[in-house]
CSV table of C-alpha atoms in Angstrom, one decimal:
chain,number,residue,atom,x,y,z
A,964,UNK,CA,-31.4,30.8,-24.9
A,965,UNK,CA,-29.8,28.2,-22.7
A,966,UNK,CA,-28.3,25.1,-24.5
A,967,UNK,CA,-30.5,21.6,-24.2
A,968,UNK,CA,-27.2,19.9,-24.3
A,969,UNK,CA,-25.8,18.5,-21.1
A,970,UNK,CA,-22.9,20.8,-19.8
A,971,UNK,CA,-19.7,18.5,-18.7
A,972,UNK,CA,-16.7,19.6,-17.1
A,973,UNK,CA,-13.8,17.1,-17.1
A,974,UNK,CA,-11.3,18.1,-14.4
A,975,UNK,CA,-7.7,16.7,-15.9
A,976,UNK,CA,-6.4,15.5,-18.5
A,977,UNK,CA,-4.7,11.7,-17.7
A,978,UNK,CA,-6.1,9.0,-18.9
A,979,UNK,CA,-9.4,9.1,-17.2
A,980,UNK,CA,-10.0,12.6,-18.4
A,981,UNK,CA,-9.4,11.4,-22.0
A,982,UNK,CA,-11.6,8.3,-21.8
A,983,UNK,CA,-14.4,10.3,-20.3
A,984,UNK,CA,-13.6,13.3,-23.0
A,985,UNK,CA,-13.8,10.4,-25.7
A,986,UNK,CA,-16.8,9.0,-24.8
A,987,UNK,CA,-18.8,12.1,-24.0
A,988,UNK,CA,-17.5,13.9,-27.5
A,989,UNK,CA,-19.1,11.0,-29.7
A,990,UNK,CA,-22.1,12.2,-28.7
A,991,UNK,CA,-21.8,15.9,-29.1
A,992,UNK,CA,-25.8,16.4,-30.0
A,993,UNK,CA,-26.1,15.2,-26.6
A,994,UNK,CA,-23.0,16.9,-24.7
A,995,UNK,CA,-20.8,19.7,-24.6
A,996,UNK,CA,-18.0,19.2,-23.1
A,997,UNK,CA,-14.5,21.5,-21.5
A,998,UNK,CA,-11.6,19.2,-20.6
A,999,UNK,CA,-8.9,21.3,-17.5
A,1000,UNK,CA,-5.2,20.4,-18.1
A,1001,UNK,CA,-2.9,22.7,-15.7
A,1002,UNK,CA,-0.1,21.4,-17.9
A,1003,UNK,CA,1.0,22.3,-21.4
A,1004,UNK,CA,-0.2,18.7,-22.4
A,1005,UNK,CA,-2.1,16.2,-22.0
A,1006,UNK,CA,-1.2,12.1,-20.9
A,1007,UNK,CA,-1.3,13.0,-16.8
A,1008,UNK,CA,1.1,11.0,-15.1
A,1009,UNK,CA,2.4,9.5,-18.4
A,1010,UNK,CA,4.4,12.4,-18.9
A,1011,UNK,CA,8.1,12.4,-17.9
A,1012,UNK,CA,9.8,15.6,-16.3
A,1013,UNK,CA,13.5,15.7,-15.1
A,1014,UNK,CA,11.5,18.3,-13.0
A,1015,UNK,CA,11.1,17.1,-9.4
A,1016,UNK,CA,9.3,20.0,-7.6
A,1017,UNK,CA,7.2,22.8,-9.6
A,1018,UNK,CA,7.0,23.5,-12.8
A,1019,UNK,CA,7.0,26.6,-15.1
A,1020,UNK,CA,3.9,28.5,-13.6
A,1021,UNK,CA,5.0,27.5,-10.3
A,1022,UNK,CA,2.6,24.6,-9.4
A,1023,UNK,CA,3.8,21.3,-8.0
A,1024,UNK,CA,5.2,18.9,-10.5
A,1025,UNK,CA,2.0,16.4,-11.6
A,1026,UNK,CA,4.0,13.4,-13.0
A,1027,UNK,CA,5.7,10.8,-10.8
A,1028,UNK,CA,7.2,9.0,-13.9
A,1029,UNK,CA,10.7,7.5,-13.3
A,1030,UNK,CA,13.0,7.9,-16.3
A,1031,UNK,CA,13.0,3.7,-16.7
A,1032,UNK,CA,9.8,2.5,-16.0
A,1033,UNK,CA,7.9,0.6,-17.4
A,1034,UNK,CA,4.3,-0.8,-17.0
A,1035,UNK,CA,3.4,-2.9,-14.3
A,1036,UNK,CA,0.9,-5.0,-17.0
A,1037,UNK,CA,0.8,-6.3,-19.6
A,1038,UNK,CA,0.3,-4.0,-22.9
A,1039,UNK,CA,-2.4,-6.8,-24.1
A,1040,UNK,CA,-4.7,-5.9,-21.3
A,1041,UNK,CA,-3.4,-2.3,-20.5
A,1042,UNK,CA,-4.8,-0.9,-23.7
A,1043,UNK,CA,-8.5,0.5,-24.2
A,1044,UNK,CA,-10.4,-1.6,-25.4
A,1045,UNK,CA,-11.9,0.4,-28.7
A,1046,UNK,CA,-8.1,1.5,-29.4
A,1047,UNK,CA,-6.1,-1.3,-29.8
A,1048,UNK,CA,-1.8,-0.3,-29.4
A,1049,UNK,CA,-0.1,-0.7,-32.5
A,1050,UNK,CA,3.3,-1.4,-30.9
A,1051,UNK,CA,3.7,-4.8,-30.3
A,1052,UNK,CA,7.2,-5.9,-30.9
A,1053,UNK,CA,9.2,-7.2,-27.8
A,1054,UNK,CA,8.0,-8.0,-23.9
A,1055,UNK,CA,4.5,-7.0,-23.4
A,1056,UNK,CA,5.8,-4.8,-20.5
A,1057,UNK,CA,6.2,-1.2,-22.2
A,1058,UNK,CA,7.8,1.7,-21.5
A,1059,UNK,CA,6.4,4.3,-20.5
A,1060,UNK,CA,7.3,6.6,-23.3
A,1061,UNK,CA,5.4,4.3,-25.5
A,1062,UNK,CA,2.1,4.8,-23.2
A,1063,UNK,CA,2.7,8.3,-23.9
A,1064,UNK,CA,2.5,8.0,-27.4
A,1065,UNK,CA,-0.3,6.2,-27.1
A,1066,UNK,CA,-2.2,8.6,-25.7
A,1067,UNK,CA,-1.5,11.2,-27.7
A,1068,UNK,CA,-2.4,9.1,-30.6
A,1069,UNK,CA,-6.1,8.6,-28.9
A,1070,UNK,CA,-6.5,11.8,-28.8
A,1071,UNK,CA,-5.9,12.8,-31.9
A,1072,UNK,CA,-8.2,9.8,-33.3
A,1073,UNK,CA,-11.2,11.3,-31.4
A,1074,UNK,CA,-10.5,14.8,-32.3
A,1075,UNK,CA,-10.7,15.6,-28.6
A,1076,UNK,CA,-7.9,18.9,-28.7
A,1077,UNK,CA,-11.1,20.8,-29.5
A,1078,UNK,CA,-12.5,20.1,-26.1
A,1079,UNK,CA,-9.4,20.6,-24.4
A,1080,UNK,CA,-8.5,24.0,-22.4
A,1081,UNK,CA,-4.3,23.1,-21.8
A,1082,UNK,CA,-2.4,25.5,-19.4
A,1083,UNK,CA,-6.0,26.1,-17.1
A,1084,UNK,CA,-5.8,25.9,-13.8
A,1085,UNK,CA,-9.2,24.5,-11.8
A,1086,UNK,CA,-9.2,26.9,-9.0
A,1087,UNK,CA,-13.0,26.4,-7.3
A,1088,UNK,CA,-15.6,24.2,-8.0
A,1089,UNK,CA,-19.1,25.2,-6.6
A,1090,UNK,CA,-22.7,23.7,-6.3
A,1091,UNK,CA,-25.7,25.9,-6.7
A,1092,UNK,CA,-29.5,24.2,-6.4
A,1093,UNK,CA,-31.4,25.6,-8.6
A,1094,UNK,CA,-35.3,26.3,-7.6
A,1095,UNK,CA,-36.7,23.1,-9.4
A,1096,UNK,CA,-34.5,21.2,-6.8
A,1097,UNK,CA,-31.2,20.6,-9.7
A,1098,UNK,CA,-27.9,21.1,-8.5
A,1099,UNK,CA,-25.0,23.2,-11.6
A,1100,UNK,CA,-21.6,23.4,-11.1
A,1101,UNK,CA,-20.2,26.5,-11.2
A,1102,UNK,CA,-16.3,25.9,-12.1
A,1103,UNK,CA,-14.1,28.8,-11.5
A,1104,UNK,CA,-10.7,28.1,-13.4
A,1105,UNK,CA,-7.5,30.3,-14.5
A,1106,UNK,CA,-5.4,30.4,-17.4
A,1107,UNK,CA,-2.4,29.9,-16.6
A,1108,UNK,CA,-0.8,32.2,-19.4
A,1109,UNK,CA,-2.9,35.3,-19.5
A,1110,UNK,CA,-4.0,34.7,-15.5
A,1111,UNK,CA,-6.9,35.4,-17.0
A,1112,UNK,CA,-10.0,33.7,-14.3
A,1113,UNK,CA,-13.6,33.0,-15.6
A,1114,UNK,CA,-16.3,31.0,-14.1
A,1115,UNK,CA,-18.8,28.6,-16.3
A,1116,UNK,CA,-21.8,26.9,-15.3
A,1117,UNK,CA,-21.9,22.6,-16.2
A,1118,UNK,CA,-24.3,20.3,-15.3
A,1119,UNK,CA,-21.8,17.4,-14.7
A,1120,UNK,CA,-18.2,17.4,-13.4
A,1121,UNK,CA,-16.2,14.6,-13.6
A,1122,UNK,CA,-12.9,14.6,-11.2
A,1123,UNK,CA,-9.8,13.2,-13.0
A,1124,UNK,CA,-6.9,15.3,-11.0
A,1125,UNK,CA,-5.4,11.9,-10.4
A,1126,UNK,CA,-3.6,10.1,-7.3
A,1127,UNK,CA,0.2,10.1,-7.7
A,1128,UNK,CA,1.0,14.0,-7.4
A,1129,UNK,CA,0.7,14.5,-3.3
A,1130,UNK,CA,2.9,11.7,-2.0
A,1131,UNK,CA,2.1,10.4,1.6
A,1132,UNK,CA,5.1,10.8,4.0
A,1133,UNK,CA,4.3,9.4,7.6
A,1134,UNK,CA,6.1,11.2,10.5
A,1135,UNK,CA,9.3,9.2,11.5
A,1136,UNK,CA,10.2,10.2,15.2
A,1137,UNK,CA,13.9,11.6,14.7
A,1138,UNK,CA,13.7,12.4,10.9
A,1139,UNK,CA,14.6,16.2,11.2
A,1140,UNK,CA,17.7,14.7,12.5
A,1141,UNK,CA,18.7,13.2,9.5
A,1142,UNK,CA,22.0,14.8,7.8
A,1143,UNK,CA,21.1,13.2,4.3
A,1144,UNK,CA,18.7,13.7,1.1
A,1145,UNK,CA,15.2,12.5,2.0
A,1146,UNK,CA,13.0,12.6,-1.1
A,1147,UNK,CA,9.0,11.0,-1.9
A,1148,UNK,CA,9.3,8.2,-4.9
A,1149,UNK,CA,7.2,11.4,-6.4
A,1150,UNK,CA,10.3,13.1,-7.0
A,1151,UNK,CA,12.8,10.0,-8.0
A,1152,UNK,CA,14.2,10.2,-11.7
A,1153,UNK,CA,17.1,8.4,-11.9
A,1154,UNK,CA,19.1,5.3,-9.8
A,1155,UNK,CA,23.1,7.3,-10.9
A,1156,UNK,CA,22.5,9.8,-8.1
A,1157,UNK,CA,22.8,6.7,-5.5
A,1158,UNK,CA,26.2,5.7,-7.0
A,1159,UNK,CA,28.1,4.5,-4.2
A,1160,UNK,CA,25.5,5.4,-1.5
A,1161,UNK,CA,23.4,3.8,1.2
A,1162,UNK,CA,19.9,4.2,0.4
A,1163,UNK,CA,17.3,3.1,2.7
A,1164,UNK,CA,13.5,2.9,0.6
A,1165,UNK,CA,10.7,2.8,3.0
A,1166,UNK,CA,7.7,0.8,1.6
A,1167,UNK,CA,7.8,-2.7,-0.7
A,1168,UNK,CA,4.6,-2.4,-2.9
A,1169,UNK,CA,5.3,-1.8,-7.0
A,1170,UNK,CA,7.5,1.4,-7.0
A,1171,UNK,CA,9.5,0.5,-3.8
A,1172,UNK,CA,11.0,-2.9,-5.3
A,1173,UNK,CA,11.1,-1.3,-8.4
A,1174,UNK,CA,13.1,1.5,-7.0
A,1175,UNK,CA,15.1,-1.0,-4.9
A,1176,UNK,CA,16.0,-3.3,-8.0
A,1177,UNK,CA,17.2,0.1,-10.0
A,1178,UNK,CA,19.0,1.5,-7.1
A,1179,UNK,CA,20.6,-1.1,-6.6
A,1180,UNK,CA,22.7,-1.6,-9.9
A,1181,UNK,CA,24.5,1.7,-8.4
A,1182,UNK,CA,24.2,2.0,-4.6
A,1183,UNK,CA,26.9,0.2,-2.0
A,1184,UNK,CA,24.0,-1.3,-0.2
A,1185,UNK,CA,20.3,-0.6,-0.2
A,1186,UNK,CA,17.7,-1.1,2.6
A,1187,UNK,CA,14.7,-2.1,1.6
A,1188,UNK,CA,12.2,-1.4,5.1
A,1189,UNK,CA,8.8,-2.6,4.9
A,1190,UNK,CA,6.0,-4.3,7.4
A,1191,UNK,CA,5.0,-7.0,5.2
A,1192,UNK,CA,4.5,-10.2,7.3
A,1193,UNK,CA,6.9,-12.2,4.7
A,1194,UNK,CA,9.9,-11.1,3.1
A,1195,UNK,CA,9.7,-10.0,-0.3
A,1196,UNK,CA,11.1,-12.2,-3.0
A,1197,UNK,CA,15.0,-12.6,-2.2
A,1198,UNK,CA,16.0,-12.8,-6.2
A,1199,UNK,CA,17.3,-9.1,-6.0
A,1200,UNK,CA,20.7,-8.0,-5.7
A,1201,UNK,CA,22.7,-9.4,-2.9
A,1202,UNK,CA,23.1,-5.8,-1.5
A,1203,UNK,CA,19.7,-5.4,-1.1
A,1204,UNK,CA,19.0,-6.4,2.7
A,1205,UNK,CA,15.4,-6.2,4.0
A,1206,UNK,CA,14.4,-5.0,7.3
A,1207,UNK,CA,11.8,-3.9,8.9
A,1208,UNK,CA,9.6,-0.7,9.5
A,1209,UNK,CA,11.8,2.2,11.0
A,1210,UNK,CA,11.1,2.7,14.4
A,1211,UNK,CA,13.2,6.1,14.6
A,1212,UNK,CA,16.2,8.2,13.4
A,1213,UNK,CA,19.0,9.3,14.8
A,1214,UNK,CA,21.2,11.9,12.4
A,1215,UNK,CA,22.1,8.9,9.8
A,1216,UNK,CA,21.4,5.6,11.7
A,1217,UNK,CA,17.9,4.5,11.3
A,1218,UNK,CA,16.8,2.1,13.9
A,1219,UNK,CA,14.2,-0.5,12.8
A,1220,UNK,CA,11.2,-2.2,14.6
A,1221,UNK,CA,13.7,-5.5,15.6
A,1222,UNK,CA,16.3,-3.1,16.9
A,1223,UNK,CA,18.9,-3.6,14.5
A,1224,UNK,CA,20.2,-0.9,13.0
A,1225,UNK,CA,21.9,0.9,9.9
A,1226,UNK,CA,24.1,3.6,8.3
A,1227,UNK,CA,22.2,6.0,5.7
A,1228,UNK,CA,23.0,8.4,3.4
A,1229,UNK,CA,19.8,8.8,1.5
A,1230,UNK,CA,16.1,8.1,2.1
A,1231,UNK,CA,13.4,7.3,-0.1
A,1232,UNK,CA,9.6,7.2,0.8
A,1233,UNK,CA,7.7,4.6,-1.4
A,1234,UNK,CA,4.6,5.4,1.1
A,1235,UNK,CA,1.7,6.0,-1.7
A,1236,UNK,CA,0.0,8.5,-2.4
A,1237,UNK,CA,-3.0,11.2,-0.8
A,1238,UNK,CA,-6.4,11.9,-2.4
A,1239,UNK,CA,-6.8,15.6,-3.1
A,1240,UNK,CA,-9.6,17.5,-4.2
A,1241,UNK,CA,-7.9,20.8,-3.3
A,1242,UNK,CA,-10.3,23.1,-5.9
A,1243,UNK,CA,-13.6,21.5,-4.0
A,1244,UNK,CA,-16.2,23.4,-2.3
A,1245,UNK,CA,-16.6,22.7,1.5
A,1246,UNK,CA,-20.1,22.9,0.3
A,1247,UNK,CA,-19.7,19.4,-0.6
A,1248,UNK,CA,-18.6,16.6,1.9
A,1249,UNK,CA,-15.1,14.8,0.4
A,1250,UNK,CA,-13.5,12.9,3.1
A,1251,UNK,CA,-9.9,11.7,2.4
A,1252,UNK,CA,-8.2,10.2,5.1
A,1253,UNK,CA,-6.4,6.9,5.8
A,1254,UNK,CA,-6.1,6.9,1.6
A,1255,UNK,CA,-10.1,6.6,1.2
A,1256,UNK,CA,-12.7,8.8,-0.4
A,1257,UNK,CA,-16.0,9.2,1.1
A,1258,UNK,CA,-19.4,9.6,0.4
A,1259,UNK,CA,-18.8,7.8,-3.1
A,1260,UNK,CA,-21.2,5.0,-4.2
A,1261,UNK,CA,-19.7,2.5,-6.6
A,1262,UNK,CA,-16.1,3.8,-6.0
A,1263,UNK,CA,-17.5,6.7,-8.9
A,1264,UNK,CA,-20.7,8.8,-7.9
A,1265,UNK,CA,-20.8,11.1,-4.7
A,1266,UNK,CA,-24.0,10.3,-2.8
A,1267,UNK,CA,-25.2,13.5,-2.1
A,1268,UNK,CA,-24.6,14.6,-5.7
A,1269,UNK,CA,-25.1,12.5,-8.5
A,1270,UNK,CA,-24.1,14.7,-11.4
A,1271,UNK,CA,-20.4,14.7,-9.3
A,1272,UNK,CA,-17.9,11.8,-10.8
A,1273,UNK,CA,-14.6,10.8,-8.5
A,1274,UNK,CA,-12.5,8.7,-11.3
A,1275,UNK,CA,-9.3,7.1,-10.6
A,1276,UNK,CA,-10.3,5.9,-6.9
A,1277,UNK,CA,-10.3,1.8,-7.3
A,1278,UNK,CA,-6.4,0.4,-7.3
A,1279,UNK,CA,-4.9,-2.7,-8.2
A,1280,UNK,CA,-7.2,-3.0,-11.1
A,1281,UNK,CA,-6.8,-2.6,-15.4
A,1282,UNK,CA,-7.4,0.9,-14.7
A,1283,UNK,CA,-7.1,1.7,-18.5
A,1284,UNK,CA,-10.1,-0.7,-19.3
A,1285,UNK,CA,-12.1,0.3,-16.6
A,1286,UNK,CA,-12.0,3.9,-17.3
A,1287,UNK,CA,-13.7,2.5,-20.5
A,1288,UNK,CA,-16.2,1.0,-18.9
A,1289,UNK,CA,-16.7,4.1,-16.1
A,1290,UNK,CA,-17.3,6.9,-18.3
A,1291,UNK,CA,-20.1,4.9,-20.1
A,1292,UNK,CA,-21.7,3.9,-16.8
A,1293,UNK,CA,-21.5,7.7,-15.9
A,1294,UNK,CA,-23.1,8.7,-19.4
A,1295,UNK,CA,-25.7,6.3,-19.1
A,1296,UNK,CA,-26.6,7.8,-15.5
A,1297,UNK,CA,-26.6,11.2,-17.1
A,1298,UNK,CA,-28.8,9.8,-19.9
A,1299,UNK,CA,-31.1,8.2,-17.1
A,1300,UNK,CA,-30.3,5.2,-18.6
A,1301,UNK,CA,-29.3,4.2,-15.0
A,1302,UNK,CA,-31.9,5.0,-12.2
A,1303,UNK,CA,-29.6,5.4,-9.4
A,1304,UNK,CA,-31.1,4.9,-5.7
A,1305,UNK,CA,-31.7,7.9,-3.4
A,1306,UNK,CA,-29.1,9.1,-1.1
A,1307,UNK,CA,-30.3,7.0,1.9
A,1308,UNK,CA,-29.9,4.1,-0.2
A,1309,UNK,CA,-26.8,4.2,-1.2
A,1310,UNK,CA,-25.3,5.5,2.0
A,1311,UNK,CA,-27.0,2.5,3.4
A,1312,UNK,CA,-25.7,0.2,0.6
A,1313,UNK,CA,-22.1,1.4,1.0
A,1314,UNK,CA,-22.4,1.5,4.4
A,1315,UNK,CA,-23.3,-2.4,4.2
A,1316,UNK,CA,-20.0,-3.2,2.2
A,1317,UNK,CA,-17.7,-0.8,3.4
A,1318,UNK,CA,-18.5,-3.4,7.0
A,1319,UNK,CA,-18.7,-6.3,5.4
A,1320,UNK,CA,-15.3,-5.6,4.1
A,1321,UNK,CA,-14.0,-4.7,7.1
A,1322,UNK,CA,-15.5,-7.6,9.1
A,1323,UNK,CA,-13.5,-9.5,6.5
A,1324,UNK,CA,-10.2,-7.9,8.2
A,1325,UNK,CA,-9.7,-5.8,5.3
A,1326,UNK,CA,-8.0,-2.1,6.4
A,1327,UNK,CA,-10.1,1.1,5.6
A,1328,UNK,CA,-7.2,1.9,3.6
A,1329,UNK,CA,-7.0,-0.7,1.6
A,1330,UNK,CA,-10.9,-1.0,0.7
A,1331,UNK,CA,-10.5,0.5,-3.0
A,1332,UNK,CA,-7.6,-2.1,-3.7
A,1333,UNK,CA,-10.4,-4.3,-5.2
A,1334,UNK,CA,-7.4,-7.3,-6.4
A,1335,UNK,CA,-9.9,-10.1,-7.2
A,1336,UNK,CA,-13.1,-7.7,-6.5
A,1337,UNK,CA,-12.3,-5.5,-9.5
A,1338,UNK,CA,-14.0,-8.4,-12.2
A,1339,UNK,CA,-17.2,-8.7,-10.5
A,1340,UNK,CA,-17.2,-4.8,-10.7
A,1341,UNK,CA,-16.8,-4.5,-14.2
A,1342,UNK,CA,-19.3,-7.0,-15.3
A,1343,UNK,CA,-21.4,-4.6,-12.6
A,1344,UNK,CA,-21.1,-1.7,-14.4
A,1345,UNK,CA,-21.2,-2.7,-17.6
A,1346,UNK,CA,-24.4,-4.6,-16.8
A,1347,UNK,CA,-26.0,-2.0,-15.9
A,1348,UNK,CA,-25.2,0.4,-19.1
A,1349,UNK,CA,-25.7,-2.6,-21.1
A,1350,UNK,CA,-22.5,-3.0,-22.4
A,1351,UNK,CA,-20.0,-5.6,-23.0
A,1352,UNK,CA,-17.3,-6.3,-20.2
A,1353,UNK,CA,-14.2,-7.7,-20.7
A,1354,UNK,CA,-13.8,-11.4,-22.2
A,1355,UNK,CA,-12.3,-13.8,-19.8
A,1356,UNK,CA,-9.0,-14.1,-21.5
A,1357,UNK,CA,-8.2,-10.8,-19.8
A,1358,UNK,CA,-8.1,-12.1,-16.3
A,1359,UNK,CA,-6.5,-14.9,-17.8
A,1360,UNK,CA,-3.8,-12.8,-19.0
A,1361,UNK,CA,-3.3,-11.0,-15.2
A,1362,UNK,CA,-3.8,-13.9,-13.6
A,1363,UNK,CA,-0.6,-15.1,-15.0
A,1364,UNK,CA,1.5,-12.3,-15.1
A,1365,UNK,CA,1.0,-11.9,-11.3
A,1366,UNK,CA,1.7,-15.6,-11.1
A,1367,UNK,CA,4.9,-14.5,-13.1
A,1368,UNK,CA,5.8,-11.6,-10.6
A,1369,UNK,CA,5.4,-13.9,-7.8
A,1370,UNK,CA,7.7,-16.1,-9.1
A,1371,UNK,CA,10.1,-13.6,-9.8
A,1372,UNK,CA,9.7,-10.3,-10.4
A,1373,UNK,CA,13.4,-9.5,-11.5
A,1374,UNK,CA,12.0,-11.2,-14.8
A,1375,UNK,CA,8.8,-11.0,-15.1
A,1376,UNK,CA,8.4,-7.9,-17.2
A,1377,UNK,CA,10.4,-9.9,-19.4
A,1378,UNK,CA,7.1,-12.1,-21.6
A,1379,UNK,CA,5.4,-11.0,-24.1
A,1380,UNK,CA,1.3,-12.3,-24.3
A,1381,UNK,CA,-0.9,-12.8,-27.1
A,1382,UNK,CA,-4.4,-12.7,-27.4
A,1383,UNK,CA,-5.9,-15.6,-29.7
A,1384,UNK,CA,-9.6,-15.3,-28.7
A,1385,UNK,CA,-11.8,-14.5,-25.9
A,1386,UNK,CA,-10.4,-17.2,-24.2
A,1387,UNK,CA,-7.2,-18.2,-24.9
A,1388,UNK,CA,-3.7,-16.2,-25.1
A,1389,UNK,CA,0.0,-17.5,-25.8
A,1390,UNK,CA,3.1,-16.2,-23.6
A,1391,UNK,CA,7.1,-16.3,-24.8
A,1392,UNK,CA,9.9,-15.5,-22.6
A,1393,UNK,CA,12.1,-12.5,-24.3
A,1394,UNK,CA,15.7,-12.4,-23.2
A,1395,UNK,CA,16.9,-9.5,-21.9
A,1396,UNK,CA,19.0,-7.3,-24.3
């Protein structure tokens, strides 16, 4: 007999996968549910590897963790919100090891391992339309150790593959010419290997000038090359020189877009990152390019399938916190909590705001960095699966640690925040050990 419980299959196992997982396994009269993890654990790209290219089974390296980092938010508004960190000593900044712990601790406090298929590679993932007009998923996958393939049916799939494994490298005219070690920030580690060097980093969003700031404890002189209209903040080391976009390349001079020029040993791409859905049936309509997904409605539900889930698409946002509020949006669609419009309409919806955002002068590209768009979006969604969003003392809280960065973002990963009540919070300065 076939099961009345809704099928799910959770594709990844980062920290979307395991909020989705979490959410779906409390209600396991309802759901079953199989969680894919190509890796031998789970945390995504909160696990560290020395590795740089592929790992034991011969599949690219996932992670793009740097042995130092450390978050880019504060811990206080980082965390899920129905599992609350326990470490709270020092700066609120932490690192990342300390995420990873987290994690696992999450899932072992839902009992989610049982749900979890580790070392499984997702190889295809096909629609079929059954007669009475439903569309199944029918999810080929691999393990990894006995090669062993199977396929399942599900009634739900929820993409959580992640964006930081398939780094974006734009063509350089001249590049091949150059003599030295180019590499993606993908595949950075550690600053010692640019002892003594001159490193040129393309790109100054988060990992470039936190690249640049590291590097630059060790290197002889670093370039930092970028096209923002201002210079970035000038607090870094003094042998950090901006310039910049690079025009062209020629062996190990790199000419930039004023025409000056400079002497390069290494190379670093901080370029971002590609969506890829590379297990995806051409059956189904994924567009990726200039770093946006289309046909996706609410930066979550494809439009022409709305049992098909795209987490992880919205940047610069409290992407731990709104995973929370995601997966409970997309159970409450699956629960028809949440009558979604047809297809027309929400094409036409998206269509509407996708030019409206444009008109506003806003790239294509940069259309899922919703910045000040991301709290009307989680009161949006948690509106509508009637649920509590997030208490304004958590905007609070970013506001002023992006005040902080601005300021000075050699230090600002230096305060530590605490929450008093829904709208207040108290910040210290930590020195530096």
């Amino acid at each position: 007999m076939p099961s009345s419980k809704t099928r799910i299959a959770i594709i990844g196992g980062g920290v979307a996968g395991l909020v989705v997982a979490r959410h779906t396994a409390a209600k396991l009269d309802t759901y079953s549910l199989t969680l894919f993890e190509q890796t031998d654990q789970v945390g995504g790209t909160w696990i560290y590897t020395d590795e740089t290219d592929v790992d034991k089974h011969g599949l690219p390296v996932h992670s793009s963790m740097y042995k130092n980092l450390r978050t880019n938010l504060p811990r206080e508004i980082m965390q899920i919100p129905d599992f609350p960190m326990t470490h709270d000593e020092g700066p609120s900044f932490v690192h990342h090891s300390v995420i990873r712990e987290y994690l696992s601790d999450y899932v072992k406090h839902f009992n989610l391992y049982p749900h979890i298929k580790l070392n499984t590679l997702v190889k295809h993932v096909e629609p079929e339309t059954l007669r009475n007009g439903q569309t199944i998923w029918m999810v080929t996958y691999e393990d990894l150790e006995s090669k062993i393939e199977t396929t399942k049916t599900f009634d739900a799939v929820v993409l959580c593959n992640g964006h930081y494994t398939v780094g974006h490298i734009p063509h350089i005219p001249g590049i091949e010419s150059f003599p030295g070690e180019s590499i993606h920030s993908h595949q950075y580690r550690v600053p010692e290997v640019y002892t003594r060097k001159r490193v040129c980093i393309l790109g100054a969003s988060w990992s470039g000038i936190d690249i640049a700031i590291e590097v630059s404890q060790y290197a002889e002189k670093v370039y930092l090359s970028h096209n923002l209209p201002e210079p970035v903040d000038s607090r870094m080391s003094k042998n950090v020189e901006q310039r910049p976009g690079i025009q062209s390349i020629q062996g190990n001079i790199f000419i930039f877009h004023d025409g000056s020029t400079a002497e390069v040993d290494n190379f670093i791409y901080c370029t971002g990152y590609k969506f890829t859905y590379p297990f995806m049936s051409t059956k189904v309509e994924m567009r990726t390019d200039n770093n946006h997904v289309e046909p996706i409605y609410k930066h979550l539900i494809h439009m022409d399938y709305p049992n098909l889930f795209v987490m992880g698409l919205p940047a610069i946002v409290i992407p731990f916190p709104m995973f929370h509020l995601q997966a409970q949006y997309i159970l409450s669609i699956l629960e028809n909590r949440i009558k979604l419009p047809s297809t027309e309409q929400m094409r036409e919806e998206y269509q509407m705001e996708k030019e409206a955002l444009l008109d506003l002068g806003i790239p294509l590209r940069h259309i899922t960095k919703l910045k000040e768009r991301q709290w009307a979006y989680y009161d949006e969604i948690a509106a509508a699966a009637n649920i509590a969003s997030f208490p304004p003392v958590i905007r609070k809280i970013y506001d002023h640690s992006n005040q902080m960065r601005e300021l000075d973002f050699t230090t600002y990963k230096n305060y530590q925040y605490r929450i008093i009540d829904d709208e207040n919070f108290v910040v210290c300065y930590c020195k530096p050990c």
